[in-house]
Short mmCIF file of C-alpha atoms and ligand atoms in Angstrom, two decimals:
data_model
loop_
_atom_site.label_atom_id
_atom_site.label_comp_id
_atom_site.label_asym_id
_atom_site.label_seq_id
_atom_site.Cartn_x
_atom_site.Cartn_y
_atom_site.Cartn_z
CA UNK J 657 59.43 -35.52 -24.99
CA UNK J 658 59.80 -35.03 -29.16
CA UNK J 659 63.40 -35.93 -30.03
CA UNK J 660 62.87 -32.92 -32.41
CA UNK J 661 61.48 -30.54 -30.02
CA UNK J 662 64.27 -31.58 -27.42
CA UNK J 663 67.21 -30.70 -30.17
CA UNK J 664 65.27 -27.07 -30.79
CA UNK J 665 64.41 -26.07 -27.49
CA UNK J 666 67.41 -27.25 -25.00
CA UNK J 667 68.47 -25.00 -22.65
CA UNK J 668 71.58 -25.34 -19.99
CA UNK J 669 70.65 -25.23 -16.74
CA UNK J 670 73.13 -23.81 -14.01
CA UNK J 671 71.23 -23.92 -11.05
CA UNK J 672 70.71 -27.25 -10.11
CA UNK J 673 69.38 -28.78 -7.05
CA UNK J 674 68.26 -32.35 -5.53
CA UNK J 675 66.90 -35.06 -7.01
CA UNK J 676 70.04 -35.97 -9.18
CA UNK J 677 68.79 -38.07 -11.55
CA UNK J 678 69.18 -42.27 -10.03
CA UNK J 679 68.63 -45.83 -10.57
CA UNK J 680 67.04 -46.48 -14.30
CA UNK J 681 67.04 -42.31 -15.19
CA UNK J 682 70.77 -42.65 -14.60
CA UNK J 683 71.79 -45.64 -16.13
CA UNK J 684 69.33 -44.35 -19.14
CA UNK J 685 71.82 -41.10 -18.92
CA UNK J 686 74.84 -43.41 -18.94
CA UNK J 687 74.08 -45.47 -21.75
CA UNK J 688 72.92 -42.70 -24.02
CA UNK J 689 76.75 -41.51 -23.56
CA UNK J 690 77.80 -45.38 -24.49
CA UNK J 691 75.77 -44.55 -27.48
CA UNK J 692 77.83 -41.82 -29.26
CA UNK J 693 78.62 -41.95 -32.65
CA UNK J 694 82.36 -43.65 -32.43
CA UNK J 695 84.75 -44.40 -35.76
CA UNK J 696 86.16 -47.25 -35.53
CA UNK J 697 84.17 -48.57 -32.20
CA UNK J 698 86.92 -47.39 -29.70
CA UNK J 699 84.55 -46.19 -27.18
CA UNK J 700 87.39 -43.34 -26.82
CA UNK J 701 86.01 -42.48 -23.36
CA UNK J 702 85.38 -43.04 -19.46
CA UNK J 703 82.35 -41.79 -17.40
CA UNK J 704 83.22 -40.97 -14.11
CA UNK J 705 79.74 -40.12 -11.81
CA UNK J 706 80.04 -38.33 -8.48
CA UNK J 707 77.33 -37.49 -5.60
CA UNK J 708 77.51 -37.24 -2.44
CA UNK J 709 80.87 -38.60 -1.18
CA UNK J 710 82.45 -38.36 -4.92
CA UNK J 711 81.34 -34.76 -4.81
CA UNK J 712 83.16 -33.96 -1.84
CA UNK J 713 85.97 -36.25 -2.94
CA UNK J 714 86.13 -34.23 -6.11
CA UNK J 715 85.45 -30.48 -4.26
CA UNK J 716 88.72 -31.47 -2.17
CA UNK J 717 90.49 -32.37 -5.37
CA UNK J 718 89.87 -29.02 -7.01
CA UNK J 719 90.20 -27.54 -3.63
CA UNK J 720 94.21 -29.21 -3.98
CA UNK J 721 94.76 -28.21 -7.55
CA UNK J 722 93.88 -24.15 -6.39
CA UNK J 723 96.41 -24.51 -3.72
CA UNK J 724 99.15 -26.36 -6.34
CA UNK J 725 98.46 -23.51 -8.79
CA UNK J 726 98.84 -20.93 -5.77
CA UNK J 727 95.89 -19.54 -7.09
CA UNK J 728 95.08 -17.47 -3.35
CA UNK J 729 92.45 -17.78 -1.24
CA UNK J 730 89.84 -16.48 -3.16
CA UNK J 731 90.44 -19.30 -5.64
CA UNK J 732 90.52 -22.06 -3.33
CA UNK J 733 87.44 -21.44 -1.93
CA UNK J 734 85.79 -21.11 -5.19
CA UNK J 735 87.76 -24.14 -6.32
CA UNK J 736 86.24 -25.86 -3.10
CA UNK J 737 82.69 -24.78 -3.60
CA UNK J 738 82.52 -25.63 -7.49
CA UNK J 739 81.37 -29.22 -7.43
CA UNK J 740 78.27 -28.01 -5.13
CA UNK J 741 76.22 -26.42 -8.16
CA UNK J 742 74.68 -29.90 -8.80
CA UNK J 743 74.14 -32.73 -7.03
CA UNK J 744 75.75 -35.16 -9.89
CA UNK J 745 78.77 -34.52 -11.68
CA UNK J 746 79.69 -37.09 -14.71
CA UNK J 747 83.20 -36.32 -15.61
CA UNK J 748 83.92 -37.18 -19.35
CA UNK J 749 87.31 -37.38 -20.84
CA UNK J 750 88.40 -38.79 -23.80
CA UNK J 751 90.71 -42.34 -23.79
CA UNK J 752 92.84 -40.98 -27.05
CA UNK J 753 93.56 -44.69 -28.36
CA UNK J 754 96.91 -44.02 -29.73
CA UNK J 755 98.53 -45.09 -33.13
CA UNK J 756 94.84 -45.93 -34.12
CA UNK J 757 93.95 -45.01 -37.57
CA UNK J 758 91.19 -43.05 -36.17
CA UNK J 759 93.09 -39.44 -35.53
CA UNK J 760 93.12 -38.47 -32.07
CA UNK J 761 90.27 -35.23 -32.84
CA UNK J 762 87.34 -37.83 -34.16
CA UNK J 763 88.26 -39.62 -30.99
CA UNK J 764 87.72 -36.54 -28.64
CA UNK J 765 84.48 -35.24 -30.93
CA UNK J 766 83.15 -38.52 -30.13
CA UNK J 767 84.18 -38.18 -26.51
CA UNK J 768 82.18 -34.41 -26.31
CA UNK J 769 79.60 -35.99 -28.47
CA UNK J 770 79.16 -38.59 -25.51
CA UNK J 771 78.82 -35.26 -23.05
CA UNK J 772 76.15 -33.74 -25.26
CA UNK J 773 73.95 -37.46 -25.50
CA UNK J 774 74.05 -37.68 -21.83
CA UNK J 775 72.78 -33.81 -20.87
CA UNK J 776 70.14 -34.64 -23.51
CA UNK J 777 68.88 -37.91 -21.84
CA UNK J 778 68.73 -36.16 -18.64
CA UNK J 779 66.81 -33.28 -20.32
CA UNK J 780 64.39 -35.62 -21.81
CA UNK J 781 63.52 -37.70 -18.09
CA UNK J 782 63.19 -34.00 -16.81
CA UNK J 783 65.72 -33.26 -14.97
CA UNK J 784 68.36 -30.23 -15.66
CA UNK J 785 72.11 -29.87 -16.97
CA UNK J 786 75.30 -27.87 -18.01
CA UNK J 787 78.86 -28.88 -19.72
CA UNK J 788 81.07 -26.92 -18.03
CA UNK J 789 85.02 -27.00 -18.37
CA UNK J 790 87.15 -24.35 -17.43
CA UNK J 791 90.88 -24.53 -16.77
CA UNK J 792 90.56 -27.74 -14.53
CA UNK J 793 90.47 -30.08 -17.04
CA UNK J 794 94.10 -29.34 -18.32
CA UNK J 795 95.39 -29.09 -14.22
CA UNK J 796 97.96 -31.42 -13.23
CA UNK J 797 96.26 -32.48 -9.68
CA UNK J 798 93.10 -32.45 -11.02
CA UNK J 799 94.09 -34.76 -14.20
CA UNK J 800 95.80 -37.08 -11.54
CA UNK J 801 93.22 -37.27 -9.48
CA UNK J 802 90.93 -38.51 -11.96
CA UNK J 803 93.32 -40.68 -13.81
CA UNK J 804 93.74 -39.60 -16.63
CA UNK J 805 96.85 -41.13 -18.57
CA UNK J 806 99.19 -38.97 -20.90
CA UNK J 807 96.76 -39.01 -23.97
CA UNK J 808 93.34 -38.31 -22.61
CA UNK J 809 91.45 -35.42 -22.25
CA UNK J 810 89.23 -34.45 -19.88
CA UNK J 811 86.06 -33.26 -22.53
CA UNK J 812 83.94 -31.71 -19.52
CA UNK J 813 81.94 -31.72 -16.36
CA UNK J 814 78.38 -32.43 -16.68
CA UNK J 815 76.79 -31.28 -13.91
CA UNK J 816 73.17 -32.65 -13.55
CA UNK J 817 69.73 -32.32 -11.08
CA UNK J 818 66.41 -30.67 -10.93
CA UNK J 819 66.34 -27.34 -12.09
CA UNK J 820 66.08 -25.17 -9.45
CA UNK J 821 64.47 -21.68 -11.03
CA UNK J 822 61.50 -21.87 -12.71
CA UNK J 823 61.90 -22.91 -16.90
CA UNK J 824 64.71 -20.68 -18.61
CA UNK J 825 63.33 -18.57 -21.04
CA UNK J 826 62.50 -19.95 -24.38
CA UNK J 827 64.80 -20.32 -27.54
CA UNK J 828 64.80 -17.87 -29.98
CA UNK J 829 65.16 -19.36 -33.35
CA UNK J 830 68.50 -18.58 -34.79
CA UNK J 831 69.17 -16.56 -37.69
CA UNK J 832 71.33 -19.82 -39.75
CA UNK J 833 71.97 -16.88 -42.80
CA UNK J 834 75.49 -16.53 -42.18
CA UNK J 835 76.70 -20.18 -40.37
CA UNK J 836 74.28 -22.18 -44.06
CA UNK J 837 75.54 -22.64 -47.01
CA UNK J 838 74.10 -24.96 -49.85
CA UNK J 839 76.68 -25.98 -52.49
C1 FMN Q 916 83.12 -27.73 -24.35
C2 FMN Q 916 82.22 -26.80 -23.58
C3 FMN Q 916 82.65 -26.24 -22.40
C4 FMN Q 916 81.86 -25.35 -21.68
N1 FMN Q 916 82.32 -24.86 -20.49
C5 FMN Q 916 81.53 -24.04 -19.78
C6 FMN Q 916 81.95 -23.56 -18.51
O1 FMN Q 916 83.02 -23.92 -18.01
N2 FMN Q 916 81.13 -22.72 -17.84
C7 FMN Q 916 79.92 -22.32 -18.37
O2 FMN Q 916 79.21 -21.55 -17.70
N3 FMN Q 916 79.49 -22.78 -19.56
C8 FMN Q 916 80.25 -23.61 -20.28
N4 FMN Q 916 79.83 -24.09 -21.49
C9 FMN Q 916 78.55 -23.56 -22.06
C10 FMN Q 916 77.31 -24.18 -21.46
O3 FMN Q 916 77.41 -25.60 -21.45
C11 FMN Q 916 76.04 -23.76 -22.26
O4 FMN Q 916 76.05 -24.33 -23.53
C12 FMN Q 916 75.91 -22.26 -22.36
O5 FMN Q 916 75.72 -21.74 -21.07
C13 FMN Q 916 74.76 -21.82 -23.28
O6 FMN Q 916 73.54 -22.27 -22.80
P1 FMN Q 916 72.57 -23.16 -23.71
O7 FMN Q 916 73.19 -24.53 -23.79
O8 FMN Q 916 71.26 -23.11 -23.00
O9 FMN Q 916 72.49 -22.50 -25.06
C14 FMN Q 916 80.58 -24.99 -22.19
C15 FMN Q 916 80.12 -25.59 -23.38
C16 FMN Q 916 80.92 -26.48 -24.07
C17 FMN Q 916 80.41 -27.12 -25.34
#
């Protein structure tokens, strides 16, 4: 696929089904993340890939942090179900190197710019994507549970596989008047 048209025409995906993307299409996924433009070459980040067992591991983990936050049945079982929208989740969160002279945003741009490379590389060997976040990636349990140490952030999910509708509709060009500017 055209770099160019790629960047134009993305689209998220939400509804994602089997075959994740494995072997070569992954690591190709992976590495595009290890590719990110980085200040300083910190490599401010960690990929952590789930399927199959790590998606279960990681459904009871949210499952956990809904019953921590007494969030109520409801919750939980939404919680629970989350992780089984795709059948590959790369968690991304940013390794804030501290008392670097790179401040600590350039090192979490770089960490979301590491998401974005990654849904794109999966894109381009066809397959499907979304960044989601919601309030998970501040929760205690959940921040625990994936290790995360004081500093990091947790940037997003990426949830990845074959799309399972037909093509989203195409992108309308956007009207750029009011976000350009030329000095
Ligand atoms: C940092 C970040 C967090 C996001 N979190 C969510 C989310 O939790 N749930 C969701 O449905 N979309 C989320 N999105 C938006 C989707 O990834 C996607 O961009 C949006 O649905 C628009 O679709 P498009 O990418 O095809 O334009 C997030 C995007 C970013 C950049």
């Amino acid at each position: 696929m055209d770099a160019l048209e790629l960047l134009l025409n993305r689209r998220s995906v939400s509804r994602l089904t089997t075959p994740a993307p494995q072997g070569e299409a992954l690591q190709h996924i992976l590495a595009a993340g290890m590719r990110a433009p980085d200040h300083g070459a910190l490599r401010p980040w960690h990929f952590t890939v789930m399927q199959d067992e790590g998606i279960e591991r990681f459904s009871r983990l949210l499952h956990q942090a809904a019953i921590d936050s007494n969030l109520g049945a409801e919750a939980e079982e939404k919680a629970k179900n989350a992780p089984y929208r795709a059948p590959l989740i790369i968690a991304v969160m940013a390794k804030v190197a501290e008392n670097s002279k790179i401040p600590e945003w350039e090192q979490v741009v770089s960490a979301g710019c590491a998401v974005h490379a990654m849904q794109m590389a999966a894109v381009a060997q066809g397959f499907g994507g979304i960044w989601r976040t919601g309030s998970w990636t501040d929760d205690h349990t959940v921040r625990a549970g994936l290790g995360c140490h004081e500093h990091d952030k947790i940037v997003g999910f990426l949830y990845l596989g074959t799309p399972a509708l037909k093509a989203p509709n195409k992108v309308t060009a956007p009207d750029m008047t009011n976000f350009v500017s030329y000095l």
